Amino acid sequence: MKSSLTVTFSSALLLAFCASSSALAPAKNVTATAPSPLTCGDPSDAVPLYFMEIAGQDMYYATGIGFVTTLVGDLAYTFLGIAARVFTTQELSTVPFFHLHNDQTSDNFYTISATDRELALETGWGDAGIAAYIYPSQICGSVPLYGLYQSVDTIHFYTINETTYDAMLAGTGGWADQGIAGYVLDLNPCAAD
Protein backbone atom coordinates (compact mmCIF):
# COMPACT_ATOMS: atom_id res chain seq x y z
CA MET A 1 0.00 0.00 0.00
CA LYS A 2 2.81 2.41 0.87
CA SER A 3 4.35 1.93 -2.60
CA SER A 4 1.12 2.83 -4.39
CA LEU A 5 0.69 5.90 -2.18
CA THR A 6 4.21 6.98 -3.07
CA VAL A 7 3.56 6.61 -6.79
CA THR A 8 0.21 8.37 -6.46
CA PHE A 9 1.77 11.24 -4.49
CA SER A 10 4.63 11.60 -6.99
CA SER A 11 2.25 11.46 -9.95
CA ALA A 12 -0.10 13.99 -8.36
CA LEU A 13 2.82 16.29 -7.67
CA LEU A 14 3.98 16.13 -11.29
CA LEU A 15 0.45 16.66 -12.60
CA ALA A 16 0.15 19.71 -10.37
CA PHE A 17 3.10 21.13 -12.30
CA CYS A 18 1.16 20.58 -15.55
CA ALA A 19 -1.78 22.52 -14.19
CA SER A 20 0.32 25.36 -12.83
CA SER A 21 3.26 25.57 -15.20
CA SER A 22 3.07 29.36 -15.04
CA ALA A 23 4.90 29.10 -11.70
CA LEU A 24 7.95 27.74 -13.49
CA ALA A 25 10.53 30.21 -14.73
CA PRO A 26 11.83 29.25 -18.17
CA ALA A 27 15.56 29.15 -18.74
CA LYS A 28 16.85 32.19 -20.63
CA ASN A 29 18.89 31.97 -23.82
CA VAL A 30 18.49 28.21 -24.04
CA THR A 31 17.98 26.44 -27.34
CA ALA A 32 16.95 22.83 -26.98
CA THR A 33 17.12 20.24 -29.72
CA ALA A 34 14.06 18.21 -30.60
CA PRO A 35 14.05 14.71 -29.16
CA SER A 36 14.70 11.77 -31.41
CA PRO A 37 13.76 8.23 -30.45
CA LEU A 38 17.15 7.10 -31.80
CA THR A 39 19.18 9.31 -29.45
CA CYS A 40 16.99 10.21 -26.47
CA GLY A 41 15.89 8.54 -23.31
CA ASP A 42 12.15 7.99 -22.96
CA PRO A 43 10.84 11.11 -21.16
CA SER A 44 8.06 9.04 -19.61
CA ASP A 45 10.80 7.19 -17.68
CA ALA A 46 12.03 10.44 -16.09
CA VAL A 47 11.44 10.86 -12.36
CA PRO A 48 11.67 13.83 -10.01
CA LEU A 49 15.06 14.78 -8.59
CA TYR A 50 14.02 15.95 -5.13
CA PHE A 51 16.14 18.34 -3.12
CA MET A 52 16.40 18.93 0.61
CA GLU A 53 18.60 20.95 2.92
CA ILE A 54 19.84 21.37 6.42
CA ALA A 55 20.02 25.17 6.50
CA GLY A 56 23.58 26.44 6.25
CA GLN A 57 25.00 22.91 6.30
CA ASP A 58 24.02 20.69 3.41
CA MET A 59 21.97 20.26 0.23
CA TYR A 60 20.95 16.75 -0.80
CA TYR A 61 19.47 15.52 -4.10
CA ALA A 62 17.74 12.14 -4.47
CA THR A 63 15.22 10.36 -6.70
CA GLY A 64 13.64 7.96 -4.22
CA ILE A 65 10.68 9.38 -2.30
CA GLY A 66 11.24 6.78 0.44
CA PHE A 67 14.78 8.02 1.00
CA VAL A 68 13.56 11.62 0.89
CA THR A 69 11.01 10.78 3.58
CA THR A 70 13.81 9.35 5.75
CA LEU A 71 16.00 12.43 5.30
CA VAL A 72 13.14 14.78 6.12
CA GLY A 73 11.58 12.70 8.89
CA ASP A 74 14.59 11.24 10.67
CA LEU A 75 17.58 13.42 9.78
CA ALA A 76 16.15 16.95 10.09
CA TYR A 77 16.35 17.87 6.41
CA THR A 78 13.81 20.33 5.03
CA PHE A 79 12.11 19.30 1.79
CA LEU A 80 12.55 22.08 -0.79
CA GLY A 81 10.90 20.59 -3.85
CA ILE A 82 11.83 19.10 -7.18
CA ALA A 83 15.02 20.31 -8.86
CA ALA A 84 14.46 18.62 -12.25
CA ARG A 85 13.48 15.36 -13.91
CA VAL A 86 16.15 12.68 -14.38
CA PHE A 87 16.47 8.98 -15.08
CA THR A 88 17.13 6.27 -12.49
CA THR A 89 18.52 3.85 -15.07
CA GLN A 90 20.78 4.57 -18.01
CA GLU A 91 18.77 5.64 -21.05
CA LEU A 92 19.97 6.48 -24.56
CA SER A 93 22.58 9.28 -24.54
CA THR A 94 22.59 9.65 -20.73
CA VAL A 95 25.59 9.40 -18.42
CA PRO A 96 25.94 8.78 -14.68
CA PHE A 97 25.43 11.77 -12.38
CA PHE A 98 27.90 10.75 -9.69
CA HIS A 99 27.21 11.57 -6.03
CA LEU A 100 30.09 12.12 -3.62
CA HIS A 101 29.93 12.97 0.08
CA ASN A 102 32.49 14.64 2.32
CA ASP A 103 32.07 13.53 5.95
CA GLN A 104 34.39 16.27 7.24
CA THR A 105 32.34 19.11 5.75
CA SER A 106 28.95 17.36 5.48
CA ASP A 107 28.82 18.39 1.83
CA ASN A 108 27.37 16.55 -1.16
CA PHE A 109 28.87 17.01 -4.62
CA TYR A 110 27.38 15.79 -7.91
CA THR A 111 29.16 15.53 -11.27
CA ILE A 112 29.02 13.78 -14.64
CA SER A 113 32.81 14.06 -14.95
CA ALA A 114 34.68 10.84 -14.20
CA THR A 115 37.84 12.96 -13.80
CA ASP A 116 36.22 15.25 -11.21
CA ARG A 117 34.86 12.19 -9.43
CA GLU A 118 38.32 10.60 -9.26
CA LEU A 119 39.91 13.86 -8.02
CA ALA A 120 37.27 14.14 -5.31
CA LEU A 121 37.86 10.53 -4.24
CA GLU A 122 41.62 11.19 -4.06
CA THR A 123 41.05 14.18 -1.77
CA GLY A 124 38.90 12.49 0.85
CA TRP A 125 35.41 12.49 -0.62
CA GLY A 126 33.42 9.27 -0.30
CA ASP A 127 31.66 7.58 -3.20
CA ALA A 128 27.89 7.75 -2.64
CA GLY A 129 27.09 6.03 -5.94
CA ILE A 130 25.11 7.28 -8.90
CA ALA A 131 22.39 9.79 -8.03
CA ALA A 132 20.76 9.62 -11.47
CA TYR A 133 21.44 9.56 -15.19
CA ILE A 134 21.40 12.83 -17.14
CA TYR A 135 22.48 14.18 -20.51
CA PRO A 136 26.08 15.41 -20.97
CA SER A 137 25.04 17.98 -23.59
CA GLN A 138 21.92 19.92 -24.44
CA ILE A 139 19.98 17.37 -26.46
CA CYS A 140 16.57 15.75 -26.29
CA GLY A 141 14.75 18.83 -24.99
CA SER A 142 17.00 19.04 -21.93
CA VAL A 143 17.84 22.18 -19.97
CA PRO A 144 21.04 23.16 -18.12
CA LEU A 145 21.50 22.13 -14.49
CA TYR A 146 23.61 24.96 -13.07
CA GLY A 147 26.06 24.26 -10.26
CA LEU A 148 27.12 26.68 -7.53
CA TYR A 149 29.43 26.34 -4.54
CA GLN A 150 29.54 28.31 -1.32
CA SER A 151 32.92 27.85 0.37
CA VAL A 152 32.13 29.39 3.77
CA ASP A 153 29.55 26.73 4.62
CA THR A 154 30.90 24.22 2.05
CA ILE A 155 27.62 23.71 0.21
CA HIS A 156 27.02 22.65 -3.40
CA PHE A 157 23.72 23.77 -4.96
CA TYR A 158 22.13 22.83 -8.30
CA THR A 159 19.22 24.46 -10.13
CA ILE A 160 17.62 24.69 -13.56
CA ASN A 161 16.19 28.10 -12.70
CA GLU A 162 18.45 30.69 -14.32
CA THR A 163 16.88 33.51 -12.29
CA THR A 164 17.79 31.73 -9.04
CA TYR A 165 21.25 30.98 -10.39
CA ASP A 166 21.88 34.62 -11.41
CA ALA A 167 20.53 35.95 -8.09
CA MET A 168 22.77 33.64 -6.05
CA LEU A 169 25.84 34.70 -8.03
CA ALA A 170 24.96 38.39 -7.70
CA GLY A 171 24.04 38.16 -4.00
CA THR A 172 26.18 38.52 -0.91
CA GLY A 173 26.07 34.84 0.05
CA GLY A 174 29.47 34.03 -1.42
CA TRP A 175 28.23 31.62 -4.09
CA ALA A 176 30.69 30.77 -6.87
CA ASP A 177 29.79 29.54 -10.35
CA GLN A 178 30.63 25.91 -11.03
CA GLY A 179 29.22 25.94 -14.53
CA ILE A 180 26.73 23.52 -15.98
CA ALA A 181 26.69 20.21 -14.10
CA GLY A 182 24.81 18.47 -16.90
CA TYR A 183 21.48 18.61 -18.70
CA VAL A 184 18.19 17.41 -17.29
CA LEU A 185 14.54 17.44 -18.24
CA ASP A 186 12.44 20.44 -17.27
CA LEU A 187 10.17 20.21 -14.26
CA ASN A 188 7.08 20.36 -16.42
CA PRO A 189 6.31 16.82 -17.62
CA CYS A 190 3.70 18.34 -19.97
CA ALA A 191 6.36 20.23 -21.94
CA ALA A 192 7.24 18.86 -25.35
CA ASP A 193 10.07 16.47 -24.53
XYZ file of C-alpha atoms in Angstrom:
193
model
C 0.000 0.000 0.000
C 2.814 2.409 0.867
C 4.352 1.932 -2.601
C 1.117 2.826 -4.394
C 0.692 5.896 -2.183
C 4.209 6.979 -3.065
C 3.557 6.606 -6.787
C 0.207 8.372 -6.458
C 1.770 11.238 -4.490
C 4.629 11.597 -6.993
C 2.247 11.458 -9.947
C -0.099 13.991 -8.361
C 2.819 16.289 -7.667
C 3.976 16.134 -11.288
C 0.454 16.659 -12.601
C 0.147 19.713 -10.370
C 3.095 21.132 -12.298
C 1.164 20.578 -15.549
C -1.782 22.518 -14.193
C 0.323 25.362 -12.828
C 3.255 25.575 -15.195
C 3.069 29.360 -15.037
C 4.901 29.104 -11.701
C 7.951 27.741 -13.487
C 10.533 30.208 -14.726
C 11.831 29.248 -18.167
C 15.562 29.152 -18.742
C 16.853 32.191 -20.634
C 18.892 31.974 -23.824
C 18.487 28.210 -24.039
C 17.980 26.441 -27.337
C 16.950 22.831 -26.976
C 17.116 20.244 -29.721
C 14.056 18.209 -30.600
C 14.051 14.712 -29.158
C 14.704 11.770 -31.415
C 13.759 8.226 -30.450
C 17.145 7.102 -31.795
C 19.184 9.313 -29.449
C 16.988 10.211 -26.470
C 15.886 8.544 -23.307
C 12.153 7.991 -22.956
C 10.841 11.114 -21.163
C 8.056 9.042 -19.606
C 10.802 7.192 -17.677
C 12.028 10.438 -16.090
C 11.444 10.856 -12.360
C 11.671 13.832 -10.009
C 15.061 14.782 -8.590
C 14.021 15.951 -5.130
C 16.135 18.344 -3.116
C 16.396 18.925 0.609
C 18.598 20.951 2.922
C 19.845 21.365 6.424
C 20.017 25.171 6.501
C 23.578 26.437 6.253
C 24.996 22.913 6.301
C 24.021 20.690 3.406
C 21.972 20.256 0.235
C 20.949 16.750 -0.800
C 19.475 15.516 -4.097
C 17.737 12.139 -4.472
C 15.222 10.362 -6.697
C 13.644 7.955 -4.221
C 10.684 9.376 -2.296
C 11.241 6.777 0.444
C 14.781 8.018 0.997
C 13.560 11.621 0.893
C 11.012 10.776 3.585
C 13.805 9.349 5.751
C 16.001 12.429 5.297
C 13.143 14.782 6.121
C 11.581 12.697 8.888
C 14.591 11.239 10.668
C 17.577 13.421 9.784
C 16.147 16.948 10.088
C 16.355 17.872 6.412
C 13.808 20.332 5.027
C 12.107 19.298 1.793
C 12.554 22.078 -0.785
C 10.900 20.587 -3.850
C 11.833 19.102 -7.184
C 15.016 20.307 -8.862
C 14.458 18.620 -12.250
C 13.485 15.357 -13.908
C 16.147 12.683 -14.383
C 16.467 8.979 -15.081
C 17.126 6.266 -12.488
C 18.518 3.852 -15.072
C 20.781 4.565 -18.006
C 18.773 5.639 -21.048
C 19.973 6.475 -24.559
C 22.577 9.279 -24.543
C 22.590 9.655 -20.733
C 25.592 9.400 -18.422
C 25.944 8.777 -14.684
C 25.430 11.767 -12.378
C 27.902 10.749 -9.686
C 27.208 11.565 -6.033
C 30.086 12.123 -3.623
C 29.930 12.970 0.077
C 32.492 14.639 2.323
C 32.067 13.528 5.948
C 34.391 16.268 7.245
C 32.344 19.110 5.752
C 28.950 17.362 5.482
C 28.822 18.393 1.831
C 27.371 16.554 -1.156
C 28.874 17.008 -4.621
C 27.378 15.790 -7.907
C 29.157 15.526 -11.273
C 29.025 13.783 -14.641
C 32.813 14.060 -14.948
C 34.677 10.836 -14.203
C 37.840 12.956 -13.800
C 36.219 15.254 -11.215
C 34.858 12.191 -9.432
C 38.322 10.601 -9.262
C 39.912 13.857 -8.021
C 37.274 14.144 -5.308
C 37.856 10.529 -4.236
C 41.615 11.185 -4.058
C 41.055 14.184 -1.770
C 38.898 12.491 0.852
C 35.414 12.489 -0.618
C 33.420 9.271 -0.303
C 31.656 7.579 -3.203
C 27.894 7.746 -2.637
C 27.087 6.032 -5.935
C 25.106 7.283 -8.899
C 22.388 9.793 -8.032
C 20.755 9.617 -11.467
C 21.440 9.560 -15.192
C 21.397 12.829 -17.138
C 22.481 14.179 -20.515
C 26.085 15.408 -20.974
C 25.043 17.984 -23.591
C 21.923 19.917 -24.437
C 19.980 17.374 -26.460
C 16.569 15.753 -26.288
C 14.753 18.830 -24.986
C 16.999 19.038 -21.930
C 17.845 22.184 -19.972
C 21.040 23.157 -18.120
C 21.498 22.135 -14.492
C 23.606 24.961 -13.074
C 26.059 24.261 -10.263
C 27.117 26.677 -7.534
C 29.427 26.340 -4.544
C 29.539 28.314 -1.319
C 32.921 27.847 0.368
C 32.130 29.395 3.774
C 29.549 26.730 4.619
C 30.903 24.222 2.052
C 27.623 23.713 0.208
C 27.020 22.654 -3.400
C 23.722 23.774 -4.956
C 22.133 22.825 -8.298
C 19.221 24.457 -10.131
C 17.616 24.691 -13.564
C 16.194 28.100 -12.704
C 18.450 30.689 -14.317
C 16.876 33.512 -12.285
C 17.792 31.731 -9.036
C 21.254 30.981 -10.395
C 21.883 34.625 -11.406
C 20.531 35.948 -8.088
C 22.767 33.638 -6.055
C 25.837 34.700 -8.033
C 24.964 38.394 -7.696
C 24.044 38.162 -4.000
C 26.183 38.524 -0.913
C 26.072 34.844 0.051
C 29.468 34.032 -1.421
C 28.231 31.623 -4.086
C 30.694 30.766 -6.870
C 29.786 29.544 -10.346
C 30.632 25.909 -11.025
C 29.221 25.940 -14.532
C 26.729 23.516 -15.977
C 26.689 20.212 -14.099
C 24.810 18.469 -16.895
C 21.485 18.606 -18.703
C 18.189 17.405 -17.291
C 14.538 17.443 -18.239
C 12.445 20.437 -17.267
C 10.173 20.210 -14.260
C 7.081 20.363 -16.421
C 6.306 16.825 -17.619
C 3.699 18.336 -19.965
C 6.356 20.229 -21.937
C 7.244 18.861 -25.352
C 10.073 16.469 -24.529
